[in-house]
């Protein structure tokens, strides 16, 4: 953990929770005070922008580096600046073949052409952060260097812990919320190079089963008590995984390849959707004292307010990520005022057994949905045209959506279709990826988890999060059935680290078709009960389950569980 502690400050975590701060030290309180000052000296009120002025930013795949100095090793290299960690599990088996060096730093970012430049924190200084494209069978080491300013004011904390959301990996590389580190070692120097941490991503199938392949993942900060502020400031990026089935090559001659629309940045486009609160001058603000949930007054896609994206008359794959703190979306593809069909191929980034034809999709915070849009289906092939991605789900506070659908809704992204026919070798086959069978007889235990509120803070089974010890342990190589229940009138998108699960039932009924694949985020609302079959394979260590309304997460709605031999 960080060198700052509640003991040093003379404040206990429980007392800070009572104060509504959920902090761990005096430096954090100072950060909160800076945030208050920043908010009271900027104008309030609405922020007006003209739509469709900015092109959609789309990252290409980040180029790997030839070497890292010092070279990655099984053991922690504290002598050369690496923050403390346990040795990498199965290092000999998963020695990295691909290396990345990511600089976590402050930078300027303009959310809209008519607005000012804001200071953000970004992976390599961009929003979204750099996109990593990886393959199964090629272990990756990512070195995250913390070069954030130690004297930063405002919301968030310049200490980081990076979580690769949904990757099947060992605990020491999972980004455990308590394993955060500052830019510099303890001491008076503020000019030393940033401390770093090597994350080993084995890119191996859970249990060795190719039916367990992952596809659309994302990495984000997970610093205890300050996840909301740090992600809100920009610490989020995509990590895409390919294999012999989802090969990332639409002209792949292999009989196993699906040949889905491909080329990250060309016809395979990640879309990070985040709502943010802007003041009247166009500066982003955040109330960290609000533990109900955070809603913005503008919806950004890949860091831009209402951008446009030029497309050709062919198929595209869009990987939609809800990276908002608290808002749930229901997206429609609108053409001339009417909702249009699209093809839904993956939930939480994992390919379904077969594609679904849909006109809407609902995504809670941290959920993903991969869809295929064929733009040759719209209008006259010889003329330009346009299609709009719209959110129609009304939400007025951090609790949950109202359930009302807005007409016309919030237009968030315009697709500008260019005239003329183009070659399109991509396809969407009738079969995608098989699912492994569920054998509930393998479950050695059932557990129930109630997500609730107590004394102004958020609890699981009546407990506030305790970073120092697990609430329970599970044995590696076993399976369990967990029931997740939302108490009260709230939406809780529950995320379980380390392993995906399969929904057995929602309130005793079969889940909808798009939820019948493998998942890592389970939205529960209004007393709903979701029964999940989950296995624990390949790695041991400390992991988490938490609500991904990150205001709830930051205010103690987390559980630590340990996987043990």
Coordinates of C-alpha atoms in Angstrom, one line a residue:
X1 CA 0.0 0.0 0.0
X2 CA 0.9 3.7 -0.2
X3 CA 3.1 5.2 2.5
X4 CA 0.2 7.4 3.6
X5 CA -1.9 5.8 6.3
X6 CA -4.8 6.5 8.6
X7 CA -2.4 5.9 11.5
X8 CA -0.1 8.6 10.4
X9 CA -2.9 11.1 10.1
X10 CA -4.6 10.3 13.4
X11 CA -7.9 9.5 11.6
X12 CA -9.5 6.1 11.2
X13 CA -11.1 5.0 8.0
X14 CA -14.4 4.5 9.9
X15 CA -14.3 8.1 11.2
X16 CA -13.6 9.4 7.7
X17 CA -16.5 7.4 6.4
X18 CA -18.7 9.1 8.9
X19 CA -17.4 12.4 7.7
X20 CA -18.4 11.4 4.1
X21 CA -14.7 11.5 3.0
X22 CA -13.7 7.9 2.8
X23 CA -10.1 8.9 2.9
X24 CA -6.8 7.3 4.1
X25 CA -4.6 10.3 5.1
X26 CA -4.1 14.0 5.4
X27 CA -2.9 14.3 1.9
X28 CA -6.3 13.1 0.7
X29 CA -8.1 15.6 2.8
X30 CA -6.0 18.3 1.3
X31 CA -7.0 17.1 -2.2
X32 CA -10.6 17.3 -1.3
X33 CA -10.2 20.9 0.0
X34 CA -8.5 21.8 -3.3
X35 CA -11.4 20.3 -5.1
X36 CA -13.8 22.4 -3.1
X37 CA -11.8 25.6 -3.8
X38 CA -11.7 24.8 -7.5
X39 CA -15.5 24.4 -7.6
X40 CA -16.2 27.6 -5.7
X41 CA -14.1 29.8 -8.0
X42 CA -15.5 28.6 -11.3
X43 CA -18.9 29.6 -12.8
X44 CA -21.9 27.3 -12.5
X45 CA -24.7 26.8 -14.9
X46 CA -25.2 25.3 -18.4
X47 CA -22.5 24.7 -21.0
X48 CA -23.6 25.2 -24.6
X49 CA -21.8 23.4 -27.5
X50 CA -22.6 23.0 -31.2
X51 CA -22.9 19.3 -32.2
X52 CA -20.8 17.5 -34.8
X53 CA -17.9 19.9 -34.8
X54 CA -15.2 17.4 -33.7
X55 CA -14.1 14.2 -35.5
X56 CA -14.2 11.1 -33.4
X57 CA -10.7 10.3 -32.0
X58 CA -9.8 6.7 -32.7
X59 CA -6.6 5.2 -31.4
X60 CA -4.5 2.9 -33.4
X61 CA -2.8 -0.1 -31.7
X62 CA 0.0 1.1 -29.4
X63 CA 3.4 0.0 -30.7
X64 CA 5.3 -2.3 -28.3
X65 CA 8.9 -1.5 -27.3
X66 CA 11.9 -3.6 -28.1
X67 CA 13.1 -3.7 -24.5
X68 CA 12.5 -2.3 -21.0
X69 CA 15.3 -1.1 -18.8
X70 CA 15.6 -2.6 -16.3
X71 CA 14.4 -5.8 -17.9
X72 CA 11.2 -7.4 -16.5
X73 CA 11.8 -10.1 -13.9
X74 CA 9.8 -12.5 -11.7
X75 CA 10.7 -10.7 -8.5
X76 CA 10.0 -7.0 -7.7
X77 CA 12.9 -4.7 -8.7
X78 CA 12.5 -2.1 -5.8
X79 CA 16.2 -1.1 -6.1
X80 CA 15.4 0.4 -9.5
X81 CA 12.1 2.1 -8.7
X82 CA 9.5 -0.7 -9.0
X83 CA 6.8 -0.4 -6.3
X84 CA 6.4 -3.4 -4.0
X85 CA 4.6 -6.5 -5.3
X86 CA 4.7 -10.2 -4.9
X87 CA 6.6 -12.3 -7.4
X88 CA 4.9 -13.0 -10.7
X89 CA 3.1 -16.3 -10.6
X90 CA 4.0 -18.9 -13.3
X91 CA 6.8 -16.6 -14.6
X92 CA 8.7 -19.4 -16.3
X93 CA 5.6 -20.4 -18.2
X94 CA 4.4 -16.9 -19.1
X95 CA 7.6 -14.9 -19.6
X96 CA 6.6 -11.9 -21.7
X97 CA 7.0 -11.9 -25.4
X98 CA 5.6 -8.4 -26.0
X99 CA 6.6 -5.3 -24.0
X100 CA 4.8 -2.0 -23.5
X101 CA 5.9 1.1 -21.6
X102 CA 3.0 3.4 -20.5
X103 CA 3.6 6.8 -19.0
X104 CA 0.8 7.9 -16.7
X105 CA 0.9 11.6 -16.8
X106 CA -0.9 14.9 -16.8
X107 CA -1.8 16.5 -20.2
X108 CA -4.1 19.0 -21.8
X109 CA -7.3 17.8 -23.5
X110 CA -10.0 19.7 -25.4
X111 CA -13.4 18.1 -25.1
X112 CA -15.0 20.3 -27.7
X113 CA -13.8 22.7 -30.4
X114 CA -15.6 25.6 -28.8
X115 CA -14.4 24.8 -25.3
X116 CA -11.2 25.3 -23.3
X117 CA -8.4 22.9 -22.7
X118 CA -8.8 20.9 -19.5
X119 CA -6.0 19.2 -17.6
X120 CA -6.5 15.4 -17.7
X121 CA -4.6 12.4 -16.4
X122 CA -4.0 9.9 -19.2
X123 CA -2.2 6.7 -20.1
X124 CA 0.5 8.2 -22.3
X125 CA -1.3 11.5 -21.8
X126 CA -4.3 10.8 -23.9
X127 CA -8.1 10.4 -23.4
X128 CA -8.9 7.6 -24.0
X129 CA -5.5 6.1 -23.1
X130 CA -3.4 4.1 -25.5
X131 CA -5.1 1.0 -27.0
X132 CA -3.2 -2.2 -26.5
X133 CA -3.9 -5.0 -29.1
X134 CA -2.8 -8.5 -27.8
X135 CA -3.1 -12.1 -28.8
X136 CA -3.7 -15.3 -26.9
X137 CA -0.5 -17.3 -26.5
X138 CA 1.7 -14.1 -26.4
X139 CA 2.2 -13.0 -22.8
X140 CA 2.5 -9.3 -22.4
X141 CA 4.3 -7.1 -19.8
X142 CA 3.1 -3.6 -19.4
X143 CA 5.2 -1.2 -17.4
X144 CA 3.0 1.5 -15.9
X145 CA 5.1 4.5 -14.8
X146 CA 3.5 7.0 -12.4
X147 CA 4.5 10.5 -13.5
X148 CA 1.5 12.3 -12.2
X149 CA 2.3 15.5 -10.3
X150 CA 2.6 14.7 -6.6
X151 CA 1.3 18.2 -5.7
X152 CA -1.9 17.9 -7.8
X153 CA -5.0 19.6 -6.5
X154 CA -8.6 18.9 -7.2
X155 CA -10.4 15.6 -7.4
X156 CA -8.7 12.3 -7.6
X157 CA -5.4 11.2 -6.1
X158 CA -2.0 11.0 -7.9
X159 CA -1.4 7.6 -6.5
X160 CA -2.4 4.8 -8.9
X161 CA -3.2 1.1 -9.2
X162 CA -4.1 -0.1 -12.7
X163 CA -6.7 -2.8 -13.2
X164 CA -7.1 -4.6 -16.5
X165 CA -10.8 -5.1 -16.3
X166 CA -11.9 -8.7 -16.9
X167 CA -8.4 -10.2 -17.7
X168 CA -7.8 -13.6 -16.3
X169 CA -4.5 -13.0 -14.5
X170 CA -2.6 -13.3 -11.3
X171 CA -3.4 -11.1 -8.3
X172 CA -0.1 -9.2 -8.3
X173 CA -1.0 -7.9 -11.8
X174 CA -4.7 -7.4 -11.2
X175 CA -4.5 -3.9 -9.9
X176 CA -5.8 -4.6 -6.4
X177 CA -7.3 -1.4 -5.0
X178 CA -4.9 -1.2 -2.0
X179 CA -1.7 -1.7 -4.1
X180 CA -1.5 1.9 -5.1
X181 CA 1.8 3.9 -5.4
X182 CA 2.9 7.5 -5.8
X183 CA 5.2 8.9 -8.4
X184 CA 8.2 9.2 -6.0
X185 CA 9.6 7.3 -3.1
X186 CA 9.1 8.7 0.4
X187 CA 11.4 11.7 1.0
X188 CA 11.8 15.3 0.1
X189 CA 12.7 14.9 -3.6
X190 CA 9.9 15.7 -6.1
X191 CA 12.2 15.4 -9.1
X192 CA 13.0 11.7 -9.1
X193 CA 11.6 9.7 -12.1
X194 CA 8.2 8.1 -11.6
X195 CA 8.0 4.8 -9.8
X196 CA 6.6 2.0 -11.9
X197 CA 5.1 -1.4 -11.7
X198 CA 5.3 -4.3 -14.2
X199 CA 2.0 -6.1 -14.9
X200 CA 2.3 -9.6 -16.4
X201 CA -0.7 -10.3 -18.6
X202 CA -0.4 -14.1 -19.6
X203 CA -3.2 -13.9 -22.3
X204 CA -4.1 -17.5 -21.5
X205 CA -7.5 -19.1 -21.6
X206 CA -9.2 -19.7 -18.2
X207 CA -8.7 -23.4 -17.5
X208 CA -7.0 -23.8 -20.9
X209 CA -10.4 -23.7 -22.7
X210 CA -10.6 -21.6 -25.9
X211 CA -14.3 -21.3 -25.3
X212 CA -13.3 -18.9 -22.4
X213 CA -11.6 -16.4 -24.7
X214 CA -12.0 -12.7 -23.8
X215 CA -12.2 -9.9 -26.4
X216 CA -13.0 -6.3 -25.4
X217 CA -11.3 -5.4 -22.2
X218 CA -10.3 -2.1 -20.7
X219 CA -7.7 -0.9 -18.1
X220 CA -8.5 1.8 -15.6
X221 CA -7.3 3.2 -12.3
X222 CA -8.5 1.4 -9.2
X223 CA -6.9 3.5 -6.4
X224 CA -8.8 2.8 -3.2
X225 CA -11.3 5.6 -2.3
X226 CA -10.4 7.6 -5.5
X227 CA -11.3 5.4 -8.4
X228 CA -14.1 7.8 -9.4
X229 CA -11.9 10.8 -9.4
X230 CA -9.0 9.1 -11.2
X231 CA -11.1 7.5 -13.9
X232 CA -13.0 10.7 -14.3
X233 CA -9.8 12.6 -14.9
X234 CA -9.0 10.3 -17.8
X235 CA -7.3 7.1 -16.6
X236 CA -9.0 4.6 -18.9
X237 CA -8.0 2.8 -22.1
X238 CA -8.8 -0.3 -24.2
X239 CA -7.1 -3.7 -24.3
X240 CA -8.2 -5.9 -27.1
X241 CA -7.5 -9.7 -27.3
X242 CA -7.5 -11.8 -30.4
X243 CA -7.1 -15.5 -31.2
X244 CA -7.6 -18.1 -34.0
X245 CA -11.3 -17.5 -34.0
X246 CA -11.7 -13.8 -33.5
X247 CA -8.5 -13.3 -35.4
X248 CA -8.6 -9.5 -36.1
X249 CA -8.2 -10.2 -39.8
X250 CA -11.3 -10.0 -42.1
X251 CA -9.4 -11.7 -44.9
X252 CA -8.0 -14.5 -42.8
X253 CA -7.9 -17.7 -44.9
X254 CA -8.0 -20.0 -41.8
X255 CA -11.2 -22.0 -41.6
X256 CA -11.5 -21.2 -37.9
X257 CA -11.4 -17.4 -38.4
X258 CA -14.7 -15.5 -38.2
X259 CA -13.5 -12.7 -40.5
X260 CA -15.4 -10.0 -38.6
X261 CA -14.8 -6.4 -39.6
X262 CA -11.2 -5.7 -38.6
X263 CA -8.3 -3.3 -38.4
X264 CA -8.3 -1.5 -35.1
X265 CA -8.8 2.2 -36.0
X266 CA -10.1 1.3 -39.5
X267 CA -13.2 -0.9 -39.3
X268 CA -12.9 -2.1 -35.7
X269 CA -13.6 0.9 -33.6
X270 CA -13.6 1.1 -29.7
X271 CA -16.1 3.6 -28.4
X272 CA -15.6 4.8 -24.8
X273 CA -18.8 6.6 -23.5
X274 CA -18.5 8.8 -20.5
X275 CA -20.8 11.6 -19.2
X276 CA -19.1 14.5 -17.5
X277 CA -20.2 17.6 -15.6
X278 CA -19.1 20.8 -17.2
X279 CA -19.4 24.3 -15.7
X280 CA -20.6 27.2 -17.9
X281 CA -17.0 27.9 -19.1
X282 CA -16.4 24.3 -20.3
X283 CA -14.3 23.1 -17.4
X284 CA -14.9 19.6 -16.0
X285 CA -15.9 19.4 -12.3
X286 CA -16.6 16.6 -9.9
X287 CA -18.3 16.5 -6.5
X288 CA -16.4 13.8 -4.6
X289 CA -18.7 14.2 -1.6
X290 CA -21.6 12.8 -3.6
X291 CA -21.7 9.1 -2.8
X292 CA -25.1 8.4 -4.4
X293 CA -23.7 8.6 -8.0
X294 CA -22.3 11.0 -10.4
X295 CA -24.1 12.3 -13.5
X296 CA -22.8 14.6 -16.1
X297 CA -24.5 17.2 -18.3
X298 CA -22.6 16.2 -21.4
X299 CA -22.0 12.8 -22.9
X300 CA -18.5 12.3 -24.4
X301 CA -17.5 9.6 -26.9
X302 CA -13.7 8.9 -26.9
X303 CA -13.3 12.1 -25.0
X304 CA -15.3 14.4 -27.4
X305 CA -18.7 15.9 -27.0
X306 CA -21.0 14.9 -29.9
X307 CA -18.3 14.0 -32.4
X308 CA -18.8 12.7 -35.9
X309 CA -17.2 9.7 -37.6
X310 CA -16.8 9.3 -41.4
X311 CA -17.7 5.8 -42.5
X312 CA -17.9 4.0 -45.9
X313 CA -20.8 1.8 -47.1
X314 CA -19.6 -1.4 -45.5
X315 CA -19.6 -3.3 -42.2
X316 CA -18.0 -1.9 -39.0
X317 CA -17.4 -3.4 -35.6
X318 CA -18.0 -1.0 -32.7
X319 CA -16.9 -2.0 -29.2
X320 CA -19.1 0.1 -26.9
X321 CA -17.9 0.6 -23.4
X322 CA -19.8 2.4 -20.7
X323 CA -17.0 4.1 -18.8
X324 CA -19.4 6.5 -17.0
X325 CA -19.3 6.7 -13.2
X326 CA -23.0 6.0 -12.6
X327 CA -25.1 6.5 -15.7
X328 CA -26.8 3.6 -17.5
X329 CA -27.5 3.9 -21.2
X330 CA -30.0 2.5 -23.7
X331 CA -28.6 3.0 -27.2
X332 CA -30.5 3.2 -30.5
X333 CA -29.3 3.6 -34.0
X334 CA -31.5 6.3 -35.6
X335 CA -32.0 6.9 -39.3
X336 CA -34.6 9.5 -40.5
X337 CA -36.3 9.3 -37.1
X338 CA -36.6 5.5 -36.9
X339 CA -34.7 2.9 -34.9
X340 CA -32.6 0.6 -37.1
X341 CA -31.4 -2.9 -36.7
X342 CA -27.8 -3.8 -35.8
X343 CA -26.1 -7.0 -35.1
X344 CA -25.1 -7.8 -31.5
X345 CA -22.1 -10.1 -31.3
X346 CA -20.6 -9.8 -27.8
X347 CA -21.7 -8.9 -24.3
X348 CA -19.0 -7.7 -21.9
X349 CA -16.7 -8.1 -24.8
X350 CA -17.1 -11.9 -25.1
X351 CA -18.5 -13.4 -28.3
X352 CA -21.9 -15.0 -28.0
X353 CA -22.6 -18.4 -29.6
X354 CA -24.6 -16.7 -32.3
X355 CA -25.3 -13.1 -33.4
X356 CA -28.5 -11.4 -32.4
X357 CA -30.5 -8.8 -34.4
X358 CA -31.5 -6.0 -32.1
X359 CA -32.6 -2.4 -32.2
X360 CA -31.5 -1.4 -28.7
X361 CA -29.0 -2.3 -26.1
X362 CA -28.7 -1.3 -22.5
X363 CA -25.3 -1.0 -20.8
X364 CA -24.6 -0.3 -17.1
X365 CA -21.3 1.2 -15.9
X366 CA -18.4 -1.0 -17.0
X367 CA -20.5 -3.2 -19.3
X368 CA -19.4 -3.6 -22.9
X369 CA -21.4 -4.5 -26.1
X370 CA -19.8 -5.3 -29.4
X371 CA -22.1 -4.6 -32.4
X372 CA -21.8 -4.7 -36.1
X373 CA -23.4 -1.9 -38.2
X374 CA -23.6 -2.4 -42.0
X375 CA -23.8 1.1 -43.4
X376 CA -24.6 0.0 -47.0
X377 CA -28.1 -0.6 -45.6
X378 CA -28.9 3.1 -45.4
X379 CA -30.2 5.3 -48.2
X380 CA -28.9 5.6 -51.7
X381 CA -25.4 4.1 -52.2
X382 CA -24.6 7.0 -54.6
X383 CA -25.3 9.7 -52.0
X384 CA -23.9 10.8 -48.7
X385 CA -26.1 10.1 -45.7
X386 CA -26.0 10.0 -41.9
X387 CA -27.0 7.8 -38.9
X388 CA -27.1 8.9 -35.3
X389 CA -26.3 6.9 -32.1
X390 CA -28.8 8.0 -29.5
X391 CA -29.2 7.4 -25.8
X392 CA -32.9 7.3 -24.9
X393 CA -32.8 6.2 -21.3
X394 CA -33.7 8.9 -18.8
X395 CA -31.7 9.2 -15.6
X396 CA -31.9 12.2 -13.4
X397 CA -29.9 11.2 -10.4
X398 CA -27.2 8.7 -9.4
X399 CA -29.7 6.1 -8.0
X400 CA -30.9 4.5 -11.3
X401 CA -32.7 5.3 -14.5
X402 CA -36.3 6.4 -14.2
X403 CA -37.4 3.8 -16.7
X404 CA -38.7 6.5 -19.1
X405 CA -37.5 6.5 -22.7
X406 CA -36.9 10.0 -24.1
X407 CA -38.0 11.1 -27.5
X408 CA -35.8 11.9 -29.4
X409 CA -33.2 11.3 -26.7
X410 CA -29.5 12.4 -26.4
X411 CA -27.7 12.3 -29.7
X412 CA -24.1 11.4 -28.9
X413 CA -22.4 10.3 -32.1
X414 CA -23.1 11.0 -35.8
X415 CA -22.0 8.5 -38.5
X416 CA -21.4 10.4 -41.8
X417 CA -21.8 7.9 -44.6
X418 CA -19.8 8.6 -47.7
X419 CA -21.3 7.9 -51.1
X420 CA -20.1 5.1 -53.3
X421 CA -19.7 1.3 -53.1
X422 CA -16.6 -0.2 -51.5
X423 CA -15.2 -3.7 -51.2
X424 CA -16.1 -5.4 -48.0
X425 CA -14.5 -8.8 -47.4
X426 CA -15.8 -9.0 -43.8
X427 CA -18.6 -11.3 -42.7
X428 CA -20.8 -12.0 -39.7
X429 CA -21.2 -15.8 -39.6
X430 CA -24.2 -17.5 -38.1
X431 CA -22.0 -19.2 -35.5
X432 CA -19.5 -17.2 -33.4
X433 CA -18.0 -18.9 -30.3
X434 CA -19.3 -22.0 -28.5
X435 CA -19.9 -21.7 -24.7
X436 CA -18.6 -24.3 -22.3
X437 CA -21.3 -26.3 -20.6
X438 CA -22.4 -25.3 -17.1
X439 CA -22.2 -28.1 -14.6
X440 CA -23.8 -26.8 -11.4
X441 CA -22.9 -30.1 -9.6
X442 CA -19.3 -28.8 -9.5
X443 CA -20.3 -26.0 -7.2
X444 CA -18.9 -26.7 -3.8
X445 CA -20.6 -23.8 -2.1
X446 CA -23.4 -21.2 -2.4
X447 CA -22.9 -17.7 -1.2
X448 CA -25.3 -14.8 -0.9
X449 CA -24.3 -11.1 -1.2
X450 CA -26.6 -8.2 -0.3
X451 CA -25.6 -4.8 -1.8
X452 CA -27.1 -2.3 0.6
X453 CA -26.6 1.1 2.3
X454 CA -25.9 1.8 6.0
X455 CA -25.1 5.0 7.8
X456 CA -24.6 6.9 4.6
X457 CA -22.0 4.4 3.2
X458 CA -22.4 1.4 1.0
X459 CA -22.1 -2.2 2.3
X460 CA -22.0 -5.8 1.2
X461 CA -23.7 -8.1 3.7
X462 CA -23.6 -5.2 6.1
X463 CA -19.8 -4.9 5.9
X464 CA -17.7 -1.9 4.9
X465 CA -14.7 -2.8 2.7
X466 CA -11.6 -3.9 4.6
X467 CA -8.5 -3.8 2.5
X468 CA -6.4 -5.7 5.0
X469 CA -8.1 -9.1 5.1
X470 CA -10.5 -11.2 3.0
X471 CA -14.2 -11.4 3.8
X472 CA -13.9 -15.1 2.7
X473 CA -11.6 -17.4 0.8
X474 CA -12.2 -19.8 -2.1
X475 CA -10.2 -22.7 -3.2
X476 CA -8.4 -22.7 -6.6
X477 CA -9.9 -25.3 -8.9
X478 CA -13.4 -25.1 -7.4
X479 CA -16.7 -23.7 -8.6
X480 CA -19.4 -21.8 -6.5
X481 CA -22.8 -20.3 -7.0
X482 CA -23.2 -16.7 -5.9
X483 CA -26.5 -14.9 -5.5
X484 CA -26.2 -11.1 -5.9
X485 CA -29.1 -9.0 -4.5
X486 CA -29.8 -5.3 -4.7
X487 CA -31.4 -4.0 -1.5
X488 CA -33.4 -0.8 -1.9
X489 CA -34.1 1.3 -5.0
X490 CA -30.6 1.5 -6.5
X491 CA -28.8 0.2 -9.6
X492 CA -25.6 -1.8 -8.7
X493 CA -23.5 -3.1 -11.6
X494 CA -21.5 -5.7 -9.7
X495 CA -18.1 -6.6 -11.1
X496 CA -16.2 -9.7 -10.0
X497 CA -12.4 -9.7 -10.6
X498 CA -10.3 -12.7 -11.9
X499 CA -13.0 -14.9 -13.3
X500 CA -16.1 -14.5 -15.5
X501 CA -19.4 -16.1 -14.5
X502 CA -22.6 -17.4 -16.1
X503 CA -26.0 -16.0 -15.1
X504 CA -28.2 -18.9 -14.1
X505 CA -31.2 -16.8 -13.4
X506 CA -32.6 -13.3 -12.8
X507 CA -35.3 -13.4 -10.1
X508 CA -35.8 -17.1 -10.9
X509 CA -36.1 -16.6 -14.6
X510 CA -33.7 -17.3 -17.5
X511 CA -31.6 -14.2 -18.4
X512 CA -32.3 -12.4 -21.7
X513 CA -30.5 -13.8 -24.8
X514 CA -27.7 -11.2 -24.7
X515 CA -26.9 -12.2 -21.1
X516 CA -26.6 -15.9 -21.7
X517 CA -22.9 -15.8 -22.5
X518 CA -20.0 -15.2 -20.1
X519 CA -20.1 -12.0 -18.1
X520 CA -18.0 -10.0 -15.6
X521 CA -20.5 -7.2 -14.8
X522 CA -23.9 -8.1 -13.4
X523 CA -26.4 -5.2 -13.1
X524 CA -28.9 -5.6 -10.2
X525 CA -31.7 -3.2 -9.4
X526 CA -34.7 -2.8 -7.1
X527 CA -34.3 -5.9 -5.0
X528 CA -33.4 -8.0 -8.0
X529 CA -31.5 -11.3 -7.4
X530 CA -29.0 -12.7 -9.9
X531 CA -27.7 -16.2 -9.5
X532 CA -24.2 -16.7 -11.0
X533 CA -22.1 -19.8 -11.6
X534 CA -18.4 -19.0 -11.2
X535 CA -15.1 -21.0 -11.2
X536 CA -11.7 -20.1 -9.8
X537 CA -8.8 -21.3 -11.9
X538 CA -5.1 -21.0 -12.5
X539 CA -4.0 -18.3 -10.1
X540 CA -4.2 -17.4 -6.4
X541 CA -4.1 -14.2 -4.4
X542 CA -6.3 -11.3 -3.4
X543 CA -9.2 -10.2 -5.6
X544 CA -12.3 -8.0 -5.4
X545 CA -16.0 -7.9 -6.0
X546 CA -17.5 -4.4 -6.0
X547 CA -20.2 -2.2 -7.4
X548 CA -19.1 -0.4 -10.5
X549 CA -21.1 2.7 -9.8
X550 CA -17.8 4.0 -8.7
X551 CA -19.2 6.4 -6.2
X552 CA -20.5 3.4 -4.4
X553 CA -17.2 1.5 -4.8
X554 CA -15.2 4.5 -3.4
X555 CA -17.6 4.6 -0.4
X556 CA -16.9 1.0 0.8
X557 CA -19.1 -1.2 -1.5
X558 CA -16.3 -3.6 -2.1
X559 CA -15.4 -7.1 -0.9
X560 CA -11.9 -8.6 -0.8
X561 CA -11.8 -12.4 -1.4
X562 CA -8.7 -14.5 -1.6
X563 CA -8.2 -17.5 -3.9
X564 CA -6.0 -20.1 -2.1
X565 CA -4.4 -23.4 -2.9

